[in-house]
mmCIF file of C-alpha atoms in Angstrom:
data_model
loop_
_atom_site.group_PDB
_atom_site.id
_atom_site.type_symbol
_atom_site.label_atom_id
_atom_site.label_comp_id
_atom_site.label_asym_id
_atom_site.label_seq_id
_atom_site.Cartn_x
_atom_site.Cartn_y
_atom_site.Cartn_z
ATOM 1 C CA UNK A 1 73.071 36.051 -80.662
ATOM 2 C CA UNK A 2 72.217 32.837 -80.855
ATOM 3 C CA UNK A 3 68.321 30.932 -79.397
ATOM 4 C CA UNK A 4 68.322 27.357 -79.557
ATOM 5 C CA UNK A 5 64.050 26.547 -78.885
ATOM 6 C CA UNK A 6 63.023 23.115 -78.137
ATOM 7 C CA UNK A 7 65.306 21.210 -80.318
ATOM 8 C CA UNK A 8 64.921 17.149 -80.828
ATOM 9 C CA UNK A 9 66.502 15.185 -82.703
ATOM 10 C CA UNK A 10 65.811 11.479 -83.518
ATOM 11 C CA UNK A 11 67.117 8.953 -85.293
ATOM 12 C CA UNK A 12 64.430 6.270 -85.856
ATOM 13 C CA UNK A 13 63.285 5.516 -82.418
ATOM 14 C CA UNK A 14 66.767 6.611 -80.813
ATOM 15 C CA UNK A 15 66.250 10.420 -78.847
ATOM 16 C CA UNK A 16 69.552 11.646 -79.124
ATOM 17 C CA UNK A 17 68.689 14.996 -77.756
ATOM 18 C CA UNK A 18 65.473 16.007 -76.218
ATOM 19 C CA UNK A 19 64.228 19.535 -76.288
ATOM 20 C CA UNK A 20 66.546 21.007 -75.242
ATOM 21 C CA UNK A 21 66.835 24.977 -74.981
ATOM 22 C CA UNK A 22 69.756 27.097 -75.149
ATOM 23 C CA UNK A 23 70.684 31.266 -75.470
ATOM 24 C CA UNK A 24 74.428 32.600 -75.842
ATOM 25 C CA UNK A 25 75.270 36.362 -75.968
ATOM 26 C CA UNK A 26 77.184 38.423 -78.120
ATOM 27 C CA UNK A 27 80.840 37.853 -76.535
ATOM 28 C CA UNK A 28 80.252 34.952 -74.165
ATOM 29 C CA UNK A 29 82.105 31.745 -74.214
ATOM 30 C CA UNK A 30 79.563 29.045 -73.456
ATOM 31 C CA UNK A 31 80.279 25.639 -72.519
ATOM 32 C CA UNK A 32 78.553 22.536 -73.098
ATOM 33 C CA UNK A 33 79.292 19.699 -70.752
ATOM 34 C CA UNK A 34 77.962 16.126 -70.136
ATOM 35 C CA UNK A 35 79.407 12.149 -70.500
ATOM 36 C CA UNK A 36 79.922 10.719 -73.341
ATOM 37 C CA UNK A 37 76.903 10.256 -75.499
ATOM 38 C CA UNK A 38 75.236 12.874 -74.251
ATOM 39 C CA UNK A 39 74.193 14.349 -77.304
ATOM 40 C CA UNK A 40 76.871 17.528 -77.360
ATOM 41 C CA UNK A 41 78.127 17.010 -81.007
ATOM 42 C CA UNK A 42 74.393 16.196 -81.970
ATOM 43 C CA UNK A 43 73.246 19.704 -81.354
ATOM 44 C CA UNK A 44 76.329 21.317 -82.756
ATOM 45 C CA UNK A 45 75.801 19.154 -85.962
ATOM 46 C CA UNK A 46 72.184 20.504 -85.853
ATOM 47 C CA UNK A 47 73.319 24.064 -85.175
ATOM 48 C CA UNK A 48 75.565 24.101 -88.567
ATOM 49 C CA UNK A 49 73.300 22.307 -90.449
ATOM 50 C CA UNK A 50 74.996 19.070 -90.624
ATOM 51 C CA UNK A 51 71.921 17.812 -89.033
ATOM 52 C CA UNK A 52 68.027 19.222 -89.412
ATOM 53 C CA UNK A 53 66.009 19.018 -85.883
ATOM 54 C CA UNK A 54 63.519 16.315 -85.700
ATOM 55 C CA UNK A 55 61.662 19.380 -83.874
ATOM 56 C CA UNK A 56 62.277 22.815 -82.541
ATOM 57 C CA UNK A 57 63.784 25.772 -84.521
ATOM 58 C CA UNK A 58 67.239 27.687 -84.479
ATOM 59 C CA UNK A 59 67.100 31.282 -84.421
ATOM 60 C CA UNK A 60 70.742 33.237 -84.929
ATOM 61 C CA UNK A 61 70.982 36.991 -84.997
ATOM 62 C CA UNK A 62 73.452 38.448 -87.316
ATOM 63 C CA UNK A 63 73.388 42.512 -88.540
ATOM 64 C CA UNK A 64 70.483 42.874 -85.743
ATOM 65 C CA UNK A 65 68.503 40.840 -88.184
ATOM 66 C CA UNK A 66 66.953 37.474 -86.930
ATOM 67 C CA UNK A 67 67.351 34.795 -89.265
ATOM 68 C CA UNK A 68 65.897 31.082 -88.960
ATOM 69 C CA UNK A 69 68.841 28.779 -89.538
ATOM 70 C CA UNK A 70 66.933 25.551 -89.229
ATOM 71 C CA UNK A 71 67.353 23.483 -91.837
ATOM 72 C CA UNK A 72 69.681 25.764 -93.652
ATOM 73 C CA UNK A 73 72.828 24.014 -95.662
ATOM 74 C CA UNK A 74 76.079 23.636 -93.732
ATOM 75 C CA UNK A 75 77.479 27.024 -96.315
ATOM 76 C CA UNK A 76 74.957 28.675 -95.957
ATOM 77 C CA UNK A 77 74.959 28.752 -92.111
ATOM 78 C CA UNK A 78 78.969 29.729 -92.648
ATOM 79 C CA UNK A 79 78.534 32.653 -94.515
ATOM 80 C CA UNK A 80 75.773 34.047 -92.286
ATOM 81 C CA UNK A 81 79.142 33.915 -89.535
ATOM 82 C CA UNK A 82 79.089 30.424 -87.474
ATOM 83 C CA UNK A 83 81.905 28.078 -88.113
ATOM 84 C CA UNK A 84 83.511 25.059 -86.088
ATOM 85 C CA UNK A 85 86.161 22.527 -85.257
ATOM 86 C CA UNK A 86 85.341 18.976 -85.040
ATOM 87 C CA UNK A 87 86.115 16.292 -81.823
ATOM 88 C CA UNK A 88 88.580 14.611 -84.600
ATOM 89 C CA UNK A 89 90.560 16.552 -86.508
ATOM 90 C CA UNK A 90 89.680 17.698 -90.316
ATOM 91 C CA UNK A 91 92.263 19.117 -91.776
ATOM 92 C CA UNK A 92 93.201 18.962 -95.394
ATOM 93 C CA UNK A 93 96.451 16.497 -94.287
ATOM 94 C CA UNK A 94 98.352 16.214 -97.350
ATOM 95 C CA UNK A 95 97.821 20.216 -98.335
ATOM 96 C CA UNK A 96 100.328 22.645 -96.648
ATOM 97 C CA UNK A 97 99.744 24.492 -93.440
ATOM 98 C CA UNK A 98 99.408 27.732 -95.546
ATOM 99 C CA UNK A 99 97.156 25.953 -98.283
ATOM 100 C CA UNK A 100 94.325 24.560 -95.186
ATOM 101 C CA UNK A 101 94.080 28.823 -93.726
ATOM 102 C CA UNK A 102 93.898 29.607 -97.449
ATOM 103 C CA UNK A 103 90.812 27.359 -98.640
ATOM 104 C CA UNK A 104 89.185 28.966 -95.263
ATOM 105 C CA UNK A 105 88.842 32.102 -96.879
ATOM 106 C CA UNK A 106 87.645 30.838 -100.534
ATOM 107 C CA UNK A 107 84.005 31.231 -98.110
ATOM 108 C CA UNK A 108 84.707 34.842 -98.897
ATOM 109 C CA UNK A 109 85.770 35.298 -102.213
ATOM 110 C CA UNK A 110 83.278 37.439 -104.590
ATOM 111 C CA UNK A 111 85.225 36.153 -107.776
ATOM 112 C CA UNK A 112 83.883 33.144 -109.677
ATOM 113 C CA UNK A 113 84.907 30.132 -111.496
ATOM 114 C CA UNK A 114 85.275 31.887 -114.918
ATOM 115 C CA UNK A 115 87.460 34.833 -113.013
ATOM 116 C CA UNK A 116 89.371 32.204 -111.143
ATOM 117 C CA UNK A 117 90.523 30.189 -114.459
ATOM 118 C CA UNK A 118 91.207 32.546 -116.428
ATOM 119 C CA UNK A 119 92.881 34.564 -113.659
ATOM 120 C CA UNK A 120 91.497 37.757 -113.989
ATOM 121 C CA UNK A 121 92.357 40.793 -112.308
ATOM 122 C CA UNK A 122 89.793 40.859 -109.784
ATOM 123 C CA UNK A 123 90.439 37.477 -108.647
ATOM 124 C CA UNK A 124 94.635 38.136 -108.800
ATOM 125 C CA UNK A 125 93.855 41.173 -106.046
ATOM 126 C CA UNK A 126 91.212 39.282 -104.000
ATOM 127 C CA UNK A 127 93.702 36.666 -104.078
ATOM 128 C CA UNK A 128 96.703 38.646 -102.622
ATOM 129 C CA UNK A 129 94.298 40.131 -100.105
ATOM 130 C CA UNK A 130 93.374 36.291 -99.279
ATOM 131 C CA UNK A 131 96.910 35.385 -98.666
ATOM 132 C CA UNK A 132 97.616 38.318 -96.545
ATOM 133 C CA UNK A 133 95.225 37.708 -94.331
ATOM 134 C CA UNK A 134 95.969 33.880 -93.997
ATOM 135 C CA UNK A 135 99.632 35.060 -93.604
ATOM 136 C CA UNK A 136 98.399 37.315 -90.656
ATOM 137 C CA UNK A 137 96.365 34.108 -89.237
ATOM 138 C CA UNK A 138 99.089 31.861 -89.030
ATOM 139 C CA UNK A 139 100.958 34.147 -87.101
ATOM 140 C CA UNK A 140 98.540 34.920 -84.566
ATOM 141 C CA UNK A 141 98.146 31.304 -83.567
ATOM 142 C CA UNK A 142 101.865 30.644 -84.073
ATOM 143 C CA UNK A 143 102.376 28.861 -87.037
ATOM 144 C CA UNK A 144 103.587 31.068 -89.938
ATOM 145 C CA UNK A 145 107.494 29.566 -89.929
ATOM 146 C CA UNK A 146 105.648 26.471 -90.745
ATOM 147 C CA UNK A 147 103.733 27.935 -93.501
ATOM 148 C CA UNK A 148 104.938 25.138 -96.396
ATOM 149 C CA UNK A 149 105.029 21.789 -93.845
ATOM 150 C CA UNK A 150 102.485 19.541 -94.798
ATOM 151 C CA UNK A 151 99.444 19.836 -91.786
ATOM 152 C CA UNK A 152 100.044 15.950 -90.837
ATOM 153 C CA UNK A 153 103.703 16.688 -90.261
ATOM 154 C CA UNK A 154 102.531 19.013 -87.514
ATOM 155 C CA UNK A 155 102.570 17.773 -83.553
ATOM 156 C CA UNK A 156 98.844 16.923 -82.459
ATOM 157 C CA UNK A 157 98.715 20.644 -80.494
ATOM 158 C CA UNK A 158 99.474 22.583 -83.545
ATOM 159 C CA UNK A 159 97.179 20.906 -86.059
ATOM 160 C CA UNK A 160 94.670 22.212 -83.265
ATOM 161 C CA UNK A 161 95.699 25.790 -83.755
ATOM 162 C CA UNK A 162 95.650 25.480 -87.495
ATOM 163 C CA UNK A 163 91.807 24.033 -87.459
ATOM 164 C CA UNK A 164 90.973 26.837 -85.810
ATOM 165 C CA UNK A 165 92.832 29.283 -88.214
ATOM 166 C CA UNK A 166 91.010 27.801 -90.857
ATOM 167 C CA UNK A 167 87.578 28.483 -89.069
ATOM 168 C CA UNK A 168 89.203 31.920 -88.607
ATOM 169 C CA UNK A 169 89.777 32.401 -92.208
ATOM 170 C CA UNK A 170 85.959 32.244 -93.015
ATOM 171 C CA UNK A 171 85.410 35.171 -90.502
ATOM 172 C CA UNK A 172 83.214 33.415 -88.085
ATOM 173 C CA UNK A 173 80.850 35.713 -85.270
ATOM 174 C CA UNK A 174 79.971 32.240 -83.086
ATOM 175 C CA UNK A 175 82.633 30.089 -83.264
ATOM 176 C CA UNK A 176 82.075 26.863 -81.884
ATOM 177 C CA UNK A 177 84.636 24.184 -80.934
ATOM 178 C CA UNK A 178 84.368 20.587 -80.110
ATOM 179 C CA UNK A 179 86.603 19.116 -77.756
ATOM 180 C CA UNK A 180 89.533 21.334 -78.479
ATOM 181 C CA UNK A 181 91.902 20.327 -75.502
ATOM 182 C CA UNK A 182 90.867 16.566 -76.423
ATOM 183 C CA UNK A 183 94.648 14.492 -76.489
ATOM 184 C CA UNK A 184 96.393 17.530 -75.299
ATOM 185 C CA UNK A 185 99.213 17.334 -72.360
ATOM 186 C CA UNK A 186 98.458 19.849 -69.246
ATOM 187 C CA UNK A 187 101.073 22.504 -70.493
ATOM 188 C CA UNK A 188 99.230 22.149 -74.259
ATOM 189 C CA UNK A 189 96.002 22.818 -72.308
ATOM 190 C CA UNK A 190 96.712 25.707 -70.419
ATOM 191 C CA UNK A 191 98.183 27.317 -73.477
ATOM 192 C CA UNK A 192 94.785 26.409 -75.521
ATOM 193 C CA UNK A 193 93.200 28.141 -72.722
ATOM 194 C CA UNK A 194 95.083 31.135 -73.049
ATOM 195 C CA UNK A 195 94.761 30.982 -76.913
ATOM 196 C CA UNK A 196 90.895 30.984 -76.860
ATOM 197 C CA UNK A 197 90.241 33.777 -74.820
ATOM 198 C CA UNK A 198 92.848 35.761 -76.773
ATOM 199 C CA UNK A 199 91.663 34.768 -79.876
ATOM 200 C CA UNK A 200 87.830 35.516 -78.435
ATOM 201 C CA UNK A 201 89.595 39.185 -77.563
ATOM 202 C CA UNK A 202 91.435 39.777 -80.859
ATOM 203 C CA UNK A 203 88.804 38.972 -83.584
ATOM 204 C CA UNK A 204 85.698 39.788 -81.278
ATOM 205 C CA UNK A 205 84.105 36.652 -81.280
ATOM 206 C CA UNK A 206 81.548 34.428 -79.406
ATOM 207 C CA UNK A 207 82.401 31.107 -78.330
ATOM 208 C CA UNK A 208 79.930 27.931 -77.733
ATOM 209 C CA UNK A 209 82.610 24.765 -76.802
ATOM 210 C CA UNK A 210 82.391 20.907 -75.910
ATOM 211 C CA UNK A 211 85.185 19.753 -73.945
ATOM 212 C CA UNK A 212 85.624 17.426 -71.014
ATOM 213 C CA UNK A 213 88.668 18.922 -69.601
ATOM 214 C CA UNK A 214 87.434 20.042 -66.767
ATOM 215 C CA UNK A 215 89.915 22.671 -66.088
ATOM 216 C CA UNK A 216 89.461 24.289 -69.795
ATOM 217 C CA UNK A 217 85.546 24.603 -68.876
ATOM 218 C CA UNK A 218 85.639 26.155 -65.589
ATOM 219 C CA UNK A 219 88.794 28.134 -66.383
ATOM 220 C CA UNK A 220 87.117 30.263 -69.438
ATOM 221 C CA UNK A 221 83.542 29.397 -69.605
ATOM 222 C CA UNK A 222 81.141 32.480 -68.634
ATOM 223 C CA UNK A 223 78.062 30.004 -68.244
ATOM 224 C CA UNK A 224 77.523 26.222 -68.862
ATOM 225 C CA UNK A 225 74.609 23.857 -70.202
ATOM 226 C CA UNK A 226 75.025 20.055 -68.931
ATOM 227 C CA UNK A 227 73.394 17.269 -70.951
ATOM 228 C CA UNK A 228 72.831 13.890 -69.802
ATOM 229 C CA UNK A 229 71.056 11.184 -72.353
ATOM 230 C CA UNK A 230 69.664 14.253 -74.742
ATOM 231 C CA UNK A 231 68.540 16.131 -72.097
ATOM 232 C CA UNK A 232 69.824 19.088 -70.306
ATOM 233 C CA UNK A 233 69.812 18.921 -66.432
ATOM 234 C CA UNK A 234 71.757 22.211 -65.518
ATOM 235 C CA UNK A 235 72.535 25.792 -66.416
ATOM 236 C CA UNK A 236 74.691 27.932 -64.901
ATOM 237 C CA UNK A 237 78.073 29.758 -63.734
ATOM 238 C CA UNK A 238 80.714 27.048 -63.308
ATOM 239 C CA UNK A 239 80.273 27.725 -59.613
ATOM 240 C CA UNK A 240 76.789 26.380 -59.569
ATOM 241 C CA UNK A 241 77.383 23.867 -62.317
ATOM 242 C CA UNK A 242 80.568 22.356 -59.975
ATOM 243 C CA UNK A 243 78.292 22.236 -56.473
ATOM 244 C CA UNK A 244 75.001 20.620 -58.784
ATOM 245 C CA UNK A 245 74.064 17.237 -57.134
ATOM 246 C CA UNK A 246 72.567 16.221 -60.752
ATOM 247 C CA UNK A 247 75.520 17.399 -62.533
ATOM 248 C CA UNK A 248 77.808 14.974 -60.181
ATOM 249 C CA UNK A 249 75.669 12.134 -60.189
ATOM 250 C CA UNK A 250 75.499 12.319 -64.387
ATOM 251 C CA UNK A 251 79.397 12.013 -63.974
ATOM 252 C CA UNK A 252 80.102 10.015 -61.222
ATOM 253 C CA UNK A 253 77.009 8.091 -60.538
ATOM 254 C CA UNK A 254 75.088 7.457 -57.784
ATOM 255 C CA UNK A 255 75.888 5.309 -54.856
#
């Protein structure tokens, strides 16, 4: 679904991530690994076009076509299906929880500005489809009796959930998430674990996810890349990622 060939990126004379080379499958969940500083968000930032590769290319198959997302603009690479979370939390605070799924699925609407204004019938029924579905959203991930709080008034585990509703709302194929256990207790990680892989079941996605809970990683992940300093130093099942002698020294160090 997704080849990642050779990508660099640089900024000035700083490597932040060194060819590396990736390849996720329709209905994995991938992990990406490494300390801090790595280079992780760098090469989702390139993936979704926040960032263009110094070098390398991006290829991303969607309808059996292959399409060459390099370069491409952040909504452009959204419509074609990829969408993410972010290590810190985006949402639109001050907006309600129901208003932040809602502006999700604006990535979808056919209607245009003129339609919109003037509220023309078209955009009246897309719009009542639009709030059905972010009604049905918010109460898959558990949130539809808080439909009119403000998203900052949430605790830190729900405005979690509700990021990722939004990125649900666009209708993402790869979804990828960055740190999505990052601040949570135990008990809010285990049920984040549970979430993702029913979330992966329910809307038949494929997952690519930072995240340095260990226990999140090894507990879901199908296969794992590890970067250390831009450069990735293992692939693998989290068996052979957790027994690596590279892979322990990038964390721990070497005596």
């Amino acid at each position: 679904m997704l080849k990642i060939d050779n990508i660099t990126m640089k900024f000035g004379g700083v490597v932040a991530v060194n060819q590396f080379n990736a390849s996720i499958s329709k209905g994995e969940i991938v992990g990406l690994i490494g300390p801090n500083g790595a280079g992780k968000t760098t090469i989702f930032n390139m993936i979704t076009g926040v960032y263009k590769p110094t070098l390398g290319s991006i290829i991303y198959e969607v309808n059996e076509n292959e399409e060459d997302i390099t370069g491409l603009r952040p909504d452009k690479i959204a419509k074609l299906g990829i969408c993410r979370t972010f290590q810190n939390i985006r949402l639109f605070k001050e907006l309600t929880v129901m208003d932040n799924v809602f502006i999700g699925n604006h990535l979808r609407l056919d209607s245009g500005v003129f339609s919109a204004v003037l509220r023309l019938p078209k955009y009246r029924s897309e719009e009542r489809e639009q709030f059905e579905k972010s009604r049905y959203l918010l109460e898959k991930v558990g949130l539809y009796e808080e439909r009119d709080e403000k998203a900052f008034s949430l605790p830190y585990g729900k405005q979690r959930r509700l990021e990722i509703a939004r990125a649900l709302a666009t209708d993402p194929k790869l979804l990828l998430l960055d740190e999505p256990a990052a601040g949570m207790n135990p008990q809010e990680t285990q049920d984040l674990m549970e979430f993702i892989v029913d979330i992966k079941k329910e809307f038949k996605l494929t997952i690519f996810l930072i995240e340095h809970h260990m226990e999140v990683v090894m507990g879901i992940c199908e296969r794992i890349y590890v970067l250390d300093h831009g450069i990735l130093i293992k692939e693998g099942n989290p068996l052979e990622i957790q027994n690596d002698q590279k892979v322990i020294e990038a964390y721990l160090g070497v005596e």
